[in-house]
mmCIF file with all atom_site columns, C-alpha atoms in Angstrom:
data_model
loop_
_atom_site.group_PDB
_atom_site.id
_atom_site.type_symbol
_atom_site.label_atom_id
_atom_site.label_alt_id
_atom_site.label_comp_id
_atom_site.label_asym_id
_atom_site.label_entity_id
_atom_site.label_seq_id
_atom_site.pdbx_PDB_ins_code
_atom_site.Cartn_x
_atom_site.Cartn_y
_atom_site.Cartn_z
_atom_site.occupancy
_atom_site.B_iso_or_equiv
_atom_site.pdbx_formal_charge
_atom_site.auth_seq_id
_atom_site.auth_comp_id
_atom_site.auth_asym_id
_atom_site.auth_atom_id
_atom_site.pdbx_PDB_model_num
ATOM 1   C CA . MET D 1 1   ? -18.615 77.283 55.608 1.00 42.00 ? 1   MET D CA 1
ATOM 2   C CA . SER D 1 2   ? -17.774 74.402 54.454 1.00 44.00 ? 2   SER D CA 1
ATOM 3   C CA . ASN D 1 3   ? -15.330 73.425 56.513 1.00 47.00 ? 3   ASN D CA 1
ATOM 4   C CA . SER D 1 4   ? -18.444 73.901 59.219 1.00 44.00 ? 4   SER D CA 1
ATOM 5   C CA . GLY D 1 5   ? -20.360 71.609 57.193 1.00 42.00 ? 5   GLY D CA 1
ATOM 6   C CA . SER D 1 6   ? -17.535 69.095 56.624 1.00 39.00 ? 6   SER D CA 1
ATOM 7   C CA . GLN D 1 7   ? -16.936 68.945 60.771 1.00 38.00 ? 7   GLN D CA 1
ATOM 8   C CA . MET D 1 8   ? -21.547 68.260 61.536 1.00 37.00 ? 8   MET D CA 1
ATOM 9   C CA . PRO D 1 9   ? -21.490 65.354 59.895 1.00 37.00 ? 9   PRO D CA 1
ATOM 10  C CA . ASN D 1 10  ? -18.340 63.938 61.518 1.00 43.00 ? 10  ASN D CA 1
ATOM 11  C CA . GLU D 1 11  ? -19.610 64.694 65.215 1.00 48.00 ? 11  GLU D CA 1
ATOM 12  C CA . SER D 1 12  ? -22.932 63.306 65.179 1.00 49.00 ? 12  SER D CA 1
ATOM 13  C CA . ASN D 1 13  ? -21.251 60.453 63.374 1.00 59.00 ? 13  ASN D CA 1
ATOM 14  C CA . SER D 1 14  ? -19.289 60.411 66.629 1.00 87.00 ? 14  SER D CA 1
ATOM 15  C CA . ALA D 1 15  ? -22.123 60.905 68.747 1.00 89.00 ? 15  ALA D CA 1
ATOM 16  C CA . THR D 1 16  ? -24.023 57.808 67.380 1.00 90.00 ? 16  THR D CA 1
ATOM 17  C CA . SER D 1 17  ? -21.017 55.891 68.086 1.00 91.00 ? 17  SER D CA 1
ATOM 18  C CA . MET D 1 18  ? -21.339 56.312 71.875 1.00 92.00 ? 18  MET D CA 1
ATOM 19  C CA . ILE D 1 19  ? -24.955 56.102 71.878 1.00 94.00 ? 19  ILE D CA 1
ATOM 20  C CA . VAL D 1 20  ? -24.255 52.506 70.113 1.00 93.00 ? 20  VAL D CA 1
ATOM 21  C CA . GLY D 1 21  ? -20.841 51.638 72.090 1.00 94.00 ? 21  GLY D CA 1
ATOM 22  C CA . THR D 1 22  ? -22.778 52.534 74.591 1.00 94.00 ? 22  THR D CA 1
ATOM 23  C CA . THR D 1 23  ? -25.330 50.710 74.554 1.00 95.00 ? 23  THR D CA 1
ATOM 24  C CA . ALA D 1 24  ? -23.304 47.239 73.405 1.00 95.00 ? 24  ALA D CA 1
ATOM 25  C CA . LEU D 1 25  ? -20.984 48.184 76.702 1.00 95.00 ? 25  LEU D CA 1
ATOM 26  C CA . VAL D 1 26  ? -24.778 48.027 78.330 1.00 96.00 ? 26  VAL D CA 1
ATOM 27  C CA . LEU D 1 27  ? -25.827 44.531 77.227 1.00 96.00 ? 27  LEU D CA 1
ATOM 28  C CA . VAL D 1 28  ? -22.555 43.083 78.905 1.00 96.00 ? 28  VAL D CA 1
ATOM 29  C CA . LEU D 1 29  ? -24.056 42.860 81.694 1.00 96.00 ? 29  LEU D CA 1
ATOM 30  C CA . PRO D 1 30  ? -27.522 41.233 80.757 1.00 96.00 ? 30  PRO D CA 1
ATOM 31  C CA . ALA D 1 31  ? -25.202 38.475 78.278 1.00 96.00 ? 31  ALA D CA 1
ATOM 32  C CA . VAL D 1 32  ? -22.972 37.561 81.072 1.00 96.00 ? 32  VAL D CA 1
ATOM 33  C CA . ILE D 1 33  ? -26.046 36.932 83.547 1.00 96.00 ? 33  ILE D CA 1
ATOM 34  C CA . ILE D 1 34  ? -27.623 34.555 80.651 1.00 95.00 ? 34  ILE D CA 1
ATOM 35  C CA . ALA D 1 35  ? -24.516 33.239 80.232 1.00 94.00 ? 35  ALA D CA 1
ATOM 36  C CA . LEU D 1 36  ? -23.327 31.809 83.771 1.00 94.00 ? 36  LEU D CA 1
ATOM 37  C CA . MET D 1 37  ? -27.495 30.320 84.130 1.00 93.00 ? 37  MET D CA 1
ATOM 38  C CA . GLU D 1 38  ? -26.799 28.711 80.544 1.00 89.00 ? 38  GLU D CA 1
ATOM 39  C CA . LEU D 1 39  ? -23.407 27.317 81.878 1.00 89.00 ? 39  LEU D CA 1
ATOM 40  C CA . MET D 1 40  ? -24.707 26.214 85.907 1.00 90.00 ? 40  MET D CA 1
ATOM 41  C CA . ASN D 1 41  ? -28.017 24.559 83.389 1.00 88.00 ? 41  ASN D CA 1
ATOM 42  C CA . HIS D 1 42  ? -25.088 22.480 81.272 1.00 84.00 ? 42  HIS D CA 1
ATOM 43  C CA . ILE D 1 43  ? -23.187 21.578 84.735 1.00 86.00 ? 43  ILE D CA 1
ATOM 44  C CA . GLU D 1 44  ? -26.475 20.828 86.737 1.00 86.00 ? 44  GLU D CA 1
ATOM 45  C CA . TYR D 1 45  ? -28.291 18.463 84.101 1.00 84.00 ? 45  TYR D CA 1
ATOM 46  C CA . ASN D 1 46  ? -25.636 17.478 81.301 1.00 71.00 ? 46  ASN D CA 1
ATOM 47  C CA . SER D 1 47  ? -22.913 14.621 82.100 1.00 68.00 ? 47  SER D CA 1
ATOM 48  C CA . GLU D 1 48  ? -20.450 15.749 79.336 1.00 80.00 ? 48  GLU D CA 1
ATOM 49  C CA . PHE D 1 49  ? -17.548 17.513 80.023 1.00 85.00 ? 49  PHE D CA 1
ATOM 50  C CA . LYS D 1 50  ? -17.382 18.998 76.129 1.00 84.00 ? 50  LYS D CA 1
ATOM 51  C CA . TRP D 1 51  ? -20.884 20.574 76.864 1.00 84.00 ? 51  TRP D CA 1
ATOM 52  C CA . ILE D 1 52  ? -19.267 22.632 79.741 1.00 88.00 ? 52  ILE D CA 1
ATOM 53  C CA . ILE D 1 53  ? -16.847 23.583 77.708 1.00 90.00 ? 53  ILE D CA 1
ATOM 54  C CA . TYR D 1 54  ? -18.658 24.636 74.320 1.00 88.00 ? 54  TYR D CA 1
ATOM 55  C CA . SER D 1 55  ? -20.989 26.891 76.747 1.00 88.00 ? 55  SER D CA 1
ATOM 56  C CA . MET D 1 56  ? -17.734 28.863 77.673 1.00 92.00 ? 56  MET D CA 1
ATOM 57  C CA . VAL D 1 57  ? -16.247 28.830 74.037 1.00 93.00 ? 57  VAL D CA 1
ATOM 58  C CA . PHE D 1 58  ? -20.126 30.153 72.919 1.00 92.00 ? 58  PHE D CA 1
ATOM 59  C CA . SER D 1 59  ? -20.892 32.317 75.997 1.00 94.00 ? 59  SER D CA 1
ATOM 60  C CA . LEU D 1 60  ? -17.504 34.593 76.037 1.00 95.00 ? 60  LEU D CA 1
ATOM 61  C CA . THR D 1 61  ? -17.834 34.706 71.857 1.00 95.00 ? 61  THR D CA 1
ATOM 62  C CA . ILE D 1 62  ? -21.248 37.042 72.941 1.00 95.00 ? 62  ILE D CA 1
ATOM 63  C CA . ILE D 1 63  ? -19.641 38.835 75.662 1.00 96.00 ? 63  ILE D CA 1
ATOM 64  C CA . SER D 1 64  ? -16.378 39.210 73.982 1.00 96.00 ? 64  SER D CA 1
ATOM 65  C CA . ILE D 1 65  ? -18.156 40.881 70.312 1.00 96.00 ? 65  ILE D CA 1
ATOM 66  C CA . LEU D 1 66  ? -20.400 42.885 72.802 1.00 96.00 ? 66  LEU D CA 1
ATOM 67  C CA . LEU D 1 67  ? -17.595 43.823 74.863 1.00 96.00 ? 67  LEU D CA 1
ATOM 68  C CA . ILE D 1 68  ? -15.027 45.029 72.200 1.00 96.00 ? 68  ILE D CA 1
ATOM 69  C CA . SER D 1 69  ? -17.498 46.462 69.817 1.00 95.00 ? 69  SER D CA 1
ATOM 70  C CA . GLY D 1 70  ? -18.967 48.360 72.526 1.00 95.00 ? 70  GLY D CA 1
ATOM 71  C CA . LEU D 1 71  ? -15.515 49.793 73.342 1.00 95.00 ? 71  LEU D CA 1
ATOM 72  C CA . TYR D 1 72  ? -14.507 50.685 70.275 1.00 94.00 ? 72  TYR D CA 1
ATOM 73  C CA . LEU D 1 73  ? -17.658 52.157 69.165 1.00 93.00 ? 73  LEU D CA 1
ATOM 74  C CA . ALA D 1 74  ? -17.824 54.058 72.543 1.00 92.00 ? 74  ALA D CA 1
ATOM 75  C CA . GLY D 1 75  ? -13.215 55.545 71.496 1.00 89.00 ? 75  GLY D CA 1
ATOM 76  C CA . LEU D 1 76  ? -11.977 53.654 74.282 1.00 91.00 ? 76  LEU D CA 1
ATOM 77  C CA . ILE D 1 77  ? -9.717  51.067 71.710 1.00 91.00 ? 77  ILE D CA 1
ATOM 78  C CA . ASN D 1 78  ? -7.217  54.134 69.853 1.00 87.00 ? 78  ASN D CA 1
ATOM 79  C CA . SER D 1 79  ? -3.813  52.203 69.402 1.00 90.00 ? 79  SER D CA 1
ATOM 80  C CA . ASP D 1 80  ? -3.175  50.610 66.604 1.00 91.00 ? 80  ASP D CA 1
ATOM 81  C CA . ASN D 1 81  ? -1.621  47.604 69.049 1.00 94.00 ? 81  ASN D CA 1
ATOM 82  C CA . THR D 1 82  ? -4.863  47.383 71.527 1.00 94.00 ? 82  THR D CA 1
ATOM 83  C CA . LYS D 1 83  ? -7.228  47.055 67.619 1.00 94.00 ? 83  LYS D CA 1
ATOM 84  C CA . MET D 1 84  ? -4.822  45.041 66.552 1.00 95.00 ? 84  MET D CA 1
ATOM 85  C CA . GLY D 1 85  ? -4.920  42.865 69.325 1.00 95.00 ? 85  GLY D CA 1
ATOM 86  C CA . ALA D 1 86  ? -8.725  42.837 69.965 1.00 96.00 ? 86  ALA D CA 1
ATOM 87  C CA . GLY D 1 87  ? -9.328  42.360 66.127 1.00 95.00 ? 87  GLY D CA 1
ATOM 88  C CA . ILE D 1 88  ? -7.108  38.644 66.563 1.00 96.00 ? 88  ILE D CA 1
ATOM 89  C CA . TYR D 1 89  ? -8.800  37.988 69.807 1.00 97.00 ? 89  TYR D CA 1
ATOM 90  C CA . LEU D 1 90  ? -11.999 37.955 68.110 1.00 96.00 ? 90  LEU D CA 1
ATOM 91  C CA . ILE D 1 91  ? -11.018 36.133 65.143 1.00 96.00 ? 91  ILE D CA 1
ATOM 92  C CA . ALA D 1 92  ? -9.922  33.868 66.826 1.00 97.00 ? 92  ALA D CA 1
ATOM 93  C CA . LEU D 1 93  ? -12.225 33.323 69.733 1.00 96.00 ? 93  LEU D CA 1
ATOM 94  C CA . SER D 1 94  ? -15.048 33.523 66.557 1.00 96.00 ? 94  SER D CA 1
ATOM 95  C CA . GLY D 1 95  ? -12.881 31.002 64.496 1.00 95.00 ? 95  GLY D CA 1
ATOM 96  C CA . LEU D 1 96  ? -12.840 28.522 67.580 1.00 96.00 ? 96  LEU D CA 1
ATOM 97  C CA . ASN D 1 97  ? -16.550 29.142 68.294 1.00 94.00 ? 97  ASN D CA 1
ATOM 98  C CA . LEU D 1 98  ? -17.686 27.890 64.415 1.00 92.00 ? 98  LEU D CA 1
ATOM 99  C CA . LEU D 1 99  ? -15.403 24.633 64.362 1.00 93.00 ? 99  LEU D CA 1
ATOM 100 C CA . LEU D 1 100 ? -17.296 23.784 67.320 1.00 91.00 ? 100 LEU D CA 1
ATOM 101 C CA . ARG D 1 101 ? -20.533 24.804 65.484 1.00 87.00 ? 101 ARG D CA 1
ATOM 102 C CA . PHE D 1 102 ? -19.764 22.927 62.748 1.00 85.00 ? 102 PHE D CA 1
ATOM 103 C CA . SER D 1 103 ? -18.560 19.874 64.831 1.00 85.00 ? 103 SER D CA 1
ATOM 104 C CA . ASN D 1 104 ? -21.897 19.680 66.904 1.00 80.00 ? 104 ASN D CA 1
ATOM 105 C CA . LEU D 1 105 ? -23.706 20.582 63.821 1.00 79.00 ? 105 LEU D CA 1
ATOM 106 C CA . ASN D 1 106 ? -22.656 17.344 62.039 1.00 77.00 ? 106 ASN D CA 1
ATOM 107 C CA . ASP D 1 107 ? -22.924 15.335 64.883 1.00 76.00 ? 107 ASP D CA 1
ATOM 108 C CA . GLN D 1 108 ? -26.892 16.581 65.238 1.00 74.00 ? 108 GLN D CA 1
ATOM 109 C CA . LEU D 1 109 ? -27.316 16.532 61.056 1.00 73.00 ? 109 LEU D CA 1
ATOM 110 C CA . ARG D 1 110 ? -25.651 12.717 61.406 1.00 73.00 ? 110 ARG D CA 1
ATOM 111 C CA . MET D 1 111 ? -28.789 11.673 64.261 1.00 70.00 ? 111 MET D CA 1
ATOM 112 C CA . MET D 1 112 ? -30.815 13.541 61.969 1.00 67.00 ? 112 MET D CA 1
ATOM 113 C CA . ALA D 1 113 ? -30.915 12.188 59.211 1.00 60.00 ? 113 ALA D CA 1
ATOM 114 C CA . ALA D 1 114 ? -29.166 8.859  60.131 1.00 60.00 ? 114 ALA D CA 1
ATOM 115 C CA . GLY D 1 115 ? -27.206 8.575  57.634 1.00 54.00 ? 115 GLY D CA 1
ATOM 116 C CA . GLN D 1 116 ? -29.667 9.564  54.577 1.00 58.00 ? 116 GLN D CA 1
ATOM 117 C CA . PRO D 1 117 ? -27.568 12.066 51.776 1.00 56.00 ? 117 PRO D CA 1
ATOM 118 C CA . GLY D 1 118 ? -28.758 15.297 50.987 1.00 53.00 ? 118 GLY D CA 1
ATOM 119 C CA . HIS D 1 119 ? -29.819 16.942 54.102 1.00 65.00 ? 119 HIS D CA 1
ATOM 120 C CA . TRP D 1 120 ? -27.046 19.169 54.919 1.00 67.00 ? 120 TRP D CA 1
ATOM 121 C CA . PHE D 1 121 ? -28.759 22.435 52.513 1.00 69.00 ? 121 PHE D CA 1
ATOM 122 C CA . GLU D 1 122 ? -32.088 21.189 54.215 1.00 69.00 ? 122 GLU D CA 1
ATOM 123 C CA . PHE D 1 123 ? -30.613 20.968 57.648 1.00 68.00 ? 123 PHE D CA 1
ATOM 124 C CA . MET D 1 124 ? -28.818 24.987 57.196 1.00 72.00 ? 124 MET D CA 1
ATOM 125 C CA . GLN D 1 125 ? -31.954 26.584 56.566 1.00 74.00 ? 125 GLN D CA 1
ATOM 126 C CA . LEU D 1 126 ? -33.410 25.397 60.363 1.00 70.00 ? 126 LEU D CA 1
ATOM 127 C CA . HIS D 1 127 ? -33.414 28.689 62.193 1.00 74.00 ? 127 HIS D CA 1
ATOM 128 C CA . TRP D 1 128 ? -31.556 27.486 65.371 1.00 74.00 ? 128 TRP D CA 1
ATOM 129 C CA . VAL D 1 129 ? -28.934 26.271 62.818 1.00 74.00 ? 129 VAL D CA 1
ATOM 130 C CA . HIS D 1 130 ? -27.774 29.194 60.470 1.00 81.00 ? 130 HIS D CA 1
ATOM 131 C CA . GLU D 1 131 ? -28.047 32.257 63.527 1.00 85.00 ? 131 GLU D CA 1
ATOM 132 C CA . GLN D 1 132 ? -25.136 29.945 65.563 1.00 83.00 ? 132 GLN D CA 1
ATOM 133 C CA . LEU D 1 133 ? -22.971 30.403 62.494 1.00 86.00 ? 133 LEU D CA 1
ATOM 134 C CA . GLU D 1 134 ? -24.200 33.983 61.610 1.00 89.00 ? 134 GLU D CA 1
ATOM 135 C CA . LEU D 1 135 ? -22.761 34.659 65.002 1.00 89.00 ? 135 LEU D CA 1
ATOM 136 C CA . ALA D 1 136 ? -19.970 33.642 64.668 1.00 90.00 ? 136 ALA D CA 1
ATOM 137 C CA . PHE D 1 137 ? -18.918 34.925 61.520 1.00 93.00 ? 137 PHE D CA 1
ATOM 138 C CA . LEU D 1 138 ? -20.365 38.254 62.690 1.00 93.00 ? 138 LEU D CA 1
ATOM 139 C CA . GLY D 1 139 ? -17.111 37.630 64.975 1.00 93.00 ? 139 GLY D CA 1
ATOM 140 C CA . LEU D 1 140 ? -14.950 36.704 62.288 1.00 94.00 ? 140 LEU D CA 1
ATOM 141 C CA . LEU D 1 141 ? -16.145 40.370 60.361 1.00 95.00 ? 141 LEU D CA 1
ATOM 142 C CA . ILE D 1 142 ? -16.101 42.668 63.481 1.00 94.00 ? 142 ILE D CA 1
ATOM 143 C CA . GLY D 1 143 ? -12.583 41.544 64.180 1.00 94.00 ? 143 GLY D CA 1
ATOM 144 C CA . ALA D 1 144 ? -11.303 41.896 60.949 1.00 95.00 ? 144 ALA D CA 1
ATOM 145 C CA . LEU D 1 145 ? -12.922 45.050 60.521 1.00 94.00 ? 145 LEU D CA 1
ATOM 146 C CA . ILE D 1 146 ? -11.589 46.657 64.089 1.00 93.00 ? 146 ILE D CA 1
ATOM 147 C CA . MET D 1 147 ? -7.773  45.241 62.900 1.00 91.00 ? 147 MET D CA 1
ATOM 148 C CA . LYS D 1 148 ? -8.615  47.391 59.641 1.00 87.00 ? 148 LYS D CA 1
ATOM 149 C CA . LYS D 1 149 ? -8.879  50.601 61.390 1.00 67.00 ? 149 LYS D CA 1
#
């Protein structure tokens, strides 16, 4: 009886993982569409090439997090080598995203504060600032968790 009882939670966890993984995979398509629309907007209205690259890195991070998480949770990433590769990829891409975000935020803070010290903490409290950084940290965390398992 204890064997069948211990199998039930594993089966429900597996079903839950499949549902969450499939949901993440389904969300990849809308994320790609939104990323392409944003990229076209940057190409059309922004003359700086760096913003096109930034947009591509930011969008690729979101799409990669959804895709790799979905594949992992759906059970399609099984081998240790694939898990390590996917984890390293997510960590590297999210690290690059984080560096670009900090660079961009420093530029924006410099423009907003006009050289007044002590505004970094207040600036970080703005939702559009910390949410961007949280996404990059989430990618780092998911990459590390995939590599660990």
